[in-house]
Amino acid sequence: MEPVVRLLADLVAIPSMNPMGRGHAGKHYQEQALADFIGSFLRQHGIDAQMQEVAPGRPNVVGIIDVKAPQTLLLEAHLDTAQVEGMTIEPFDPQIRDGRLYGRGSCDTKGSLAAFLQGTADVMTGVPTSNVVLLFVSDEEYRFTGAQHAVRCGLKADFGIVGEPTRLGIVRAHKGVTRWRIVTKGVAAHSAYPDRGKNAIYAMSKVLAQLEDYGNRLLRGERHPVLGTPTLSVGVIEGGQAVNVVPDRCWVEIDRRTLPGETARKAIEGVNTVLQDIPDWEAEAPYLAVAGMEISEDAPVVRRLESSITDVLGRATLESASYATDAGFYNSAGIPTVVFGPGDIAQAHTEEEFIELHQIHQAVDIIRRFLTT
Ligand SMILES: [Zn+2]
């Protein structure tokens, strides 16, 4: 087995599921074991590795290659994966069939992780032409706390790549996302005397009618040339204690996809404005706000990656995406960062997640060139 395939199989065999805020406990719902494995891989290849504790059992790994070059490149990928409920294959016993490796996280995004690690390790046998920061973060799938922690710890680089399955295309623009709750408050009463209470679910129904209308207006509104329009979706609702009680509380969770430059504050203000004539609701502070990003086609990171990809594949594609990534935080922190990696987002989080191994080999080759151009 080729070293990068062995490495990918090892990474997939170490569970690192994101608990998604649902009270799952135990080491399979932490990134610690995977971080330790990567830490020793880096040290074996002569790369200084440190842990940044984001939360107990949930570290970031930072590998530093300092060759005193004027330029520093960032290679980043997340350690956590989706959960495994409903999977029809063995999630943590990677199988290779028909040129594919099957297992949870193989595509999203341990394929990128393996390619970045192997590509960098290969380059370490000579001398890289740039300094390199390897950053592997916790908790991308739920709250993006690892990436935000790394930025708070003073992450510095001239430009970078975030590894996600893009089928080796360069994503140079993607939307952001802001998520928050709206709560309606009523007064509880016996359901036989509804006039003595105030029904928080009825109050929410008025809020929802406005939100649906607003979401439709966003879809007909101003379009970004490659990303289209911003969107709004209500994904969760909860309210009431029992059928014989007038509910005193109801809440919904809003997912608002933003365009580059559109702040979370502006997105929330837009919703507050459409609800201003409706009584009895309150907006909570956003629990997630990832900025959208857009990098020019002529930016050095795009040009350099484009030429590395063209050397290997014959051509490079520039794309955009509707999903948000850690790249939003790095771009906001002044590090121009694109999204690039092996694998297809269509296989991410699926019941039989896999990655095409030829893309892994190509990605290693591309990263080697990117680091030594
Ligand atoms: Zn991912």
mmCIF file with all atom_site columns, N, CA and C in Angstrom, residues 168-203:
data_model
loop_
_atom_site.group_PDB
_atom_site.id
_atom_site.type_symbol
_atom_site.label_atom_id
_atom_site.label_alt_id
_atom_site.label_comp_id
_atom_site.label_asym_id
_atom_site.label_entity_id
_atom_site.label_seq_id
_atom_site.pdbx_PDB_ins_code
_atom_site.Cartn_x
_atom_site.Cartn_y
_atom_site.Cartn_z
_atom_site.occupancy
_atom_site.B_iso_or_equiv
_atom_site.pdbx_formal_charge
_atom_site.auth_seq_id
_atom_site.auth_comp_id
_atom_site.auth_asym_id
_atom_site.auth_atom_id
_atom_site.pdbx_PDB_model_num
ATOM 1   N N  . LEU A 1 168 ? -10.572 18.694 -6.357 1.00 0.00 ? 168 LEU A N  1
ATOM 2   C CA . LEU A 1 168 ? -9.335  19.328 -6.800 1.00 0.00 ? 168 LEU A CA 1
ATOM 3   C C  . LEU A 1 168 ? -9.587  20.627 -7.582 1.00 0.00 ? 168 LEU A C  1
ATOM 4   N N  . GLY A 1 169 ? -10.790 21.185 -7.453 1.00 0.00 ? 169 GLY A N  1
ATOM 5   C CA . GLY A 1 169 ? -11.044 22.526 -7.988 1.00 0.00 ? 169 GLY A CA 1
ATOM 6   C C  . GLY A 1 169 ? -10.692 23.556 -6.918 1.00 0.00 ? 169 GLY A C  1
ATOM 7   N N  . ILE A 1 170 ? -10.519 24.806 -7.341 1.00 0.00 ? 170 ILE A N  1
ATOM 8   C CA . ILE A 1 170 ? -10.212 25.880 -6.387 1.00 0.00 ? 170 ILE A CA 1
ATOM 9   C C  . ILE A 1 170 ? -11.501 26.647 -6.099 1.00 0.00 ? 170 ILE A C  1
ATOM 10  N N  . VAL A 1 171 ? -11.960 26.608 -4.861 1.00 0.00 ? 171 VAL A N  1
ATOM 11  C CA . VAL A 1 171 ? -13.111 27.427 -4.472 1.00 0.00 ? 171 VAL A CA 1
ATOM 12  C C  . VAL A 1 171 ? -12.556 28.764 -3.971 1.00 0.00 ? 171 VAL A C  1
ATOM 13  N N  . ARG A 1 172 ? -12.827 29.821 -4.746 1.00 0.00 ? 172 ARG A N  1
ATOM 14  C CA . ARG A 1 172 ? -12.267 31.126 -4.382 1.00 0.00 ? 172 ARG A CA 1
ATOM 15  C C  . ARG A 1 172 ? -13.337 32.068 -3.809 1.00 0.00 ? 172 ARG A C  1
ATOM 16  N N  . ALA A 1 173 ? -14.587 31.581 -3.745 1.00 0.00 ? 173 ALA A N  1
ATOM 17  C CA . ALA A 1 173 ? -15.657 32.384 -3.144 1.00 0.00 ? 173 ALA A CA 1
ATOM 18  C C  . ALA A 1 173 ? -16.671 31.440 -2.517 1.00 0.00 ? 173 ALA A C  1
ATOM 19  N N  . HIS A 1 174 ? -17.089 31.731 -1.312 1.00 0.00 ? 174 HIS A N  1
ATOM 20  C CA . HIS A 1 174 ? -18.226 30.990 -0.776 1.00 0.00 ? 174 HIS A CA 1
ATOM 21  C C  . HIS A 1 174 ? -19.059 31.871 0.138  1.00 0.00 ? 174 HIS A C  1
ATOM 22  N N  . LYS A 1 175 ? -20.288 31.429 0.361  1.00 0.00 ? 175 LYS A N  1
ATOM 23  C CA . LYS A 1 175 ? -21.181 32.175 1.239  1.00 0.00 ? 175 LYS A CA 1
ATOM 24  C C  . LYS A 1 175 ? -20.764 31.998 2.689  1.00 0.00 ? 175 LYS A C  1
ATOM 25  N N  . GLY A 1 176 ? -21.269 32.877 3.539  1.00 0.00 ? 176 GLY A N  1
ATOM 26  C CA . GLY A 1 176 ? -21.111 32.715 4.980  1.00 0.00 ? 176 GLY A CA 1
ATOM 27  C C  . GLY A 1 176 ? -22.417 32.202 5.556  1.00 0.00 ? 176 GLY A C  1
ATOM 28  N N  . VAL A 1 177 ? -22.433 31.977 6.867  1.00 0.00 ? 177 VAL A N  1
ATOM 29  C CA . VAL A 1 177 ? -23.673 31.538 7.504  1.00 0.00 ? 177 VAL A CA 1
ATOM 30  C C  . VAL A 1 177 ? -23.777 32.155 8.894  1.00 0.00 ? 177 VAL A C  1
ATOM 31  N N  . THR A 1 178 ? -24.976 32.610 9.218  1.00 0.00 ? 178 THR A N  1
ATOM 32  C CA . THR A 1 178 ? -25.268 33.103 10.570 1.00 0.00 ? 178 THR A CA 1
ATOM 33  C C  . THR A 1 178 ? -26.461 32.316 11.092 1.00 0.00 ? 178 THR A C  1
ATOM 34  N N  . ARG A 1 179 ? -26.345 31.811 12.314 1.00 0.00 ? 179 ARG A N  1
ATOM 35  C CA . ARG A 1 179 ? -27.447 31.041 12.905 1.00 0.00 ? 179 ARG A CA 1
ATOM 36  C C  . ARG A 1 179 ? -27.805 31.608 14.263 1.00 0.00 ? 179 ARG A C  1
ATOM 37  N N  . TRP A 1 180 ? -29.084 31.760 14.477 1.00 0.00 ? 180 TRP A N  1
ATOM 38  C CA . TRP A 1 180 ? -29.548 32.233 15.775 1.00 0.00 ? 180 TRP A CA 1
ATOM 39  C C  . TRP A 1 180 ? -30.981 31.785 16.016 1.00 0.00 ? 180 TRP A C  1
ATOM 40  N N  . ARG A 1 181 ? -31.444 32.032 17.252 1.00 0.00 ? 181 ARG A N  1
ATOM 41  C CA . ARG A 1 181 ? -32.806 31.634 17.616 1.00 0.00 ? 181 ARG A CA 1
ATOM 42  C C  . ARG A 1 181 ? -33.693 32.847 17.803 1.00 0.00 ? 181 ARG A C  1
ATOM 43  N N  . ILE A 1 182 ? -34.946 32.661 17.435 1.00 0.00 ? 182 ILE A N  1
ATOM 44  C CA . ILE A 1 182 ? -35.968 33.636 17.795 1.00 0.00 ? 182 ILE A CA 1
ATOM 45  C C  . ILE A 1 182 ? -36.935 32.941 18.748 1.00 0.00 ? 182 ILE A C  1
ATOM 46  N N  . VAL A 1 183 ? -37.258 33.620 19.832 1.00 0.00 ? 183 VAL A N  1
ATOM 47  C CA . VAL A 1 183 ? -38.096 33.039 20.881 1.00 0.00 ? 183 VAL A CA 1
ATOM 48  C C  . VAL A 1 183 ? -39.370 33.863 21.001 1.00 0.00 ? 183 VAL A C  1
ATOM 49  N N  . THR A 1 184 ? -40.518 33.171 21.100 1.00 0.00 ? 184 THR A N  1
ATOM 50  C CA . THR A 1 184 ? -41.730 33.904 21.468 1.00 0.00 ? 184 THR A CA 1
ATOM 51  C C  . THR A 1 184 ? -42.108 33.502 22.892 1.00 0.00 ? 184 THR A C  1
ATOM 52  N N  . LYS A 1 185 ? -42.596 34.480 23.650 1.00 0.00 ? 185 LYS A N  1
ATOM 53  C CA . LYS A 1 185 ? -42.944 34.211 25.046 1.00 0.00 ? 185 LYS A CA 1
ATOM 54  C C  . LYS A 1 185 ? -44.423 34.471 25.250 1.00 0.00 ? 185 LYS A C  1
ATOM 55  N N  . GLY A 1 186 ? -45.105 33.548 25.937 1.00 0.00 ? 186 GLY A N  1
ATOM 56  C CA . GLY A 1 186 ? -46.520 33.704 26.216 1.00 0.00 ? 186 GLY A CA 1
ATOM 57  C C  . GLY A 1 186 ? -46.783 33.553 27.700 1.00 0.00 ? 186 GLY A C  1
ATOM 58  N N  . VAL A 1 187 ? -47.995 33.160 28.039 1.00 0.00 ? 187 VAL A N  1
ATOM 59  C CA . VAL A 1 187 ? -48.353 32.922 29.440 1.00 0.00 ? 187 VAL A CA 1
ATOM 60  C C  . VAL A 1 187 ? -49.037 31.557 29.496 1.00 0.00 ? 187 VAL A C  1
ATOM 61  N N  . ALA A 1 188 ? -48.539 30.671 30.356 1.00 0.00 ? 188 ALA A N  1
ATOM 62  C CA . ALA A 1 188 ? -49.104 29.327 30.456 1.00 0.00 ? 188 ALA A CA 1
ATOM 63  C C  . ALA A 1 188 ? -50.457 29.362 31.162 1.00 0.00 ? 188 ALA A C  1
ATOM 64  N N  . ALA A 1 189 ? -51.358 28.465 30.742 1.00 0.00 ? 189 ALA A N  1
ATOM 65  C CA . ALA A 1 189 ? -52.666 28.341 31.396 1.00 0.00 ? 189 ALA A CA 1
ATOM 66  C C  . ALA A 1 189 ? -53.205 26.955 31.085 1.00 0.00 ? 189 ALA A C  1
ATOM 67  N N  . HIS A 1 190 ? -54.241 26.535 31.800 1.00 0.00 ? 190 HIS A N  1
ATOM 68  C CA . HIS A 1 190 ? -54.909 25.276 31.496 1.00 0.00 ? 190 HIS A CA 1
ATOM 69  C C  . HIS A 1 190 ? -55.543 25.406 30.114 1.00 0.00 ? 190 HIS A C  1
ATOM 70  N N  . SER A 1 191 ? -55.401 24.351 29.292 1.00 0.00 ? 191 SER A N  1
ATOM 71  C CA . SER A 1 191 ? -55.876 24.470 27.918 1.00 0.00 ? 191 SER A CA 1
ATOM 72  C C  . SER A 1 191 ? -57.399 24.577 27.825 1.00 0.00 ? 191 SER A C  1
ATOM 73  N N  . ALA A 1 192 ? -58.099 24.238 28.890 1.00 0.00 ? 192 ALA A N  1
ATOM 74  C CA . ALA A 1 192 ? -59.557 24.411 28.896 1.00 0.00 ? 192 ALA A CA 1
ATOM 75  C C  . ALA A 1 192 ? -59.946 25.879 29.055 1.00 0.00 ? 192 ALA A C  1
ATOM 76  N N  . TYR A 1 193 ? -58.948 26.701 29.444 1.00 0.00 ? 193 TYR A N  1
ATOM 77  C CA . TYR A 1 193 ? -59.203 28.148 29.618 1.00 0.00 ? 193 TYR A CA 1
ATOM 78  C C  . TYR A 1 193 ? -58.172 28.951 28.833 1.00 0.00 ? 193 TYR A C  1
ATOM 79  N N  . PRO A 1 194 ? -58.156 28.774 27.513 1.00 0.00 ? 194 PRO A N  1
ATOM 80  C CA . PRO A 1 194 ? -57.088 29.418 26.726 1.00 0.00 ? 194 PRO A CA 1
ATOM 81  C C  . PRO A 1 194 ? -57.091 30.937 26.868 1.00 0.00 ? 194 PRO A C  1
ATOM 82  N N  . ASP A 1 195 ? -58.253 31.513 27.174 1.00 0.00 ? 195 ASP A N  1
ATOM 83  C CA . ASP A 1 195 ? -58.336 32.970 27.316 1.00 0.00 ? 195 ASP A CA 1
ATOM 84  C C  . ASP A 1 195 ? -57.548 33.472 28.522 1.00 0.00 ? 195 ASP A C  1
ATOM 85  N N  . ARG A 1 196 ? -57.204 32.576 29.473 1.00 0.00 ? 196 ARG A N  1
ATOM 86  C CA . ARG A 1 196 ? -56.423 32.993 30.639 1.00 0.00 ? 196 ARG A CA 1
ATOM 87  C C  . ARG A 1 196 ? -54.912 32.998 30.338 1.00 0.00 ? 196 ARG A C  1
ATOM 88  N N  . GLY A 1 197 ? -54.522 32.437 29.211 1.00 0.00 ? 197 GLY A N  1
ATOM 89  C CA . GLY A 1 197 ? -53.099 32.394 28.872 1.00 0.00 ? 197 GLY A CA 1
ATOM 90  C C  . GLY A 1 197 ? -52.803 33.202 27.620 1.00 0.00 ? 197 GLY A C  1
ATOM 91  N N  . LYS A 1 198 ? -51.579 33.054 27.164 1.00 0.00 ? 198 LYS A N  1
ATOM 92  C CA . LYS A 1 198 ? -51.178 33.714 25.923 1.00 0.00 ? 198 LYS A CA 1
ATOM 93  C C  . LYS A 1 198 ? -50.321 32.701 25.177 1.00 0.00 ? 198 LYS A C  1
ATOM 94  N N  . ASN A 1 199 ? -50.743 32.341 23.986 1.00 0.00 ? 199 ASN A N  1
ATOM 95  C CA . ASN A 1 199 ? -50.178 31.183 23.292 1.00 0.00 ? 199 ASN A CA 1
ATOM 96  C C  . ASN A 1 199 ? -48.927 31.550 22.486 1.00 0.00 ? 199 ASN A C  1
ATOM 97  N N  . ALA A 1 200 ? -47.769 31.068 22.964 1.00 0.00 ? 200 ALA A N  1
ATOM 98  C CA . ALA A 1 200 ? -46.490 31.402 22.317 1.00 0.00 ? 200 ALA A CA 1
ATOM 99  C C  . ALA A 1 200 ? -46.352 30.754 20.945 1.00 0.00 ? 200 ALA A C  1
ATOM 100 N N  . ILE A 1 201 ? -47.074 29.649 20.704 1.00 0.00 ? 201 ILE A N  1
ATOM 101 C CA . ILE A 1 201 ? -47.007 29.003 19.384 1.00 0.00 ? 201 ILE A CA 1
ATOM 102 C C  . ILE A 1 201 ? -47.778 29.828 18.356 1.00 0.00 ? 201 ILE A C  1
ATOM 103 N N  . TYR A 1 202 ? -48.913 30.364 18.750 1.00 0.00 ? 202 TYR A N  1
ATOM 104 C CA . TYR A 1 202 ? -49.642 31.251 17.833 1.00 0.00 ? 202 TYR A CA 1
ATOM 105 C C  . TYR A 1 202 ? -48.801 32.487 17.514 1.00 0.00 ? 202 TYR A C  1
ATOM 106 N N  . ALA A 1 203 ? -48.135 32.999 18.535 1.00 0.00 ? 203 ALA A N  1
ATOM 107 C CA . ALA A 1 203 ? -47.269 34.173 18.299 1.00 0.00 ? 203 ALA A CA 1
ATOM 108 C C  . ALA A 1 203 ? -46.178 33.816 17.283 1.00 0.00 ? 203 ALA A C  1
#
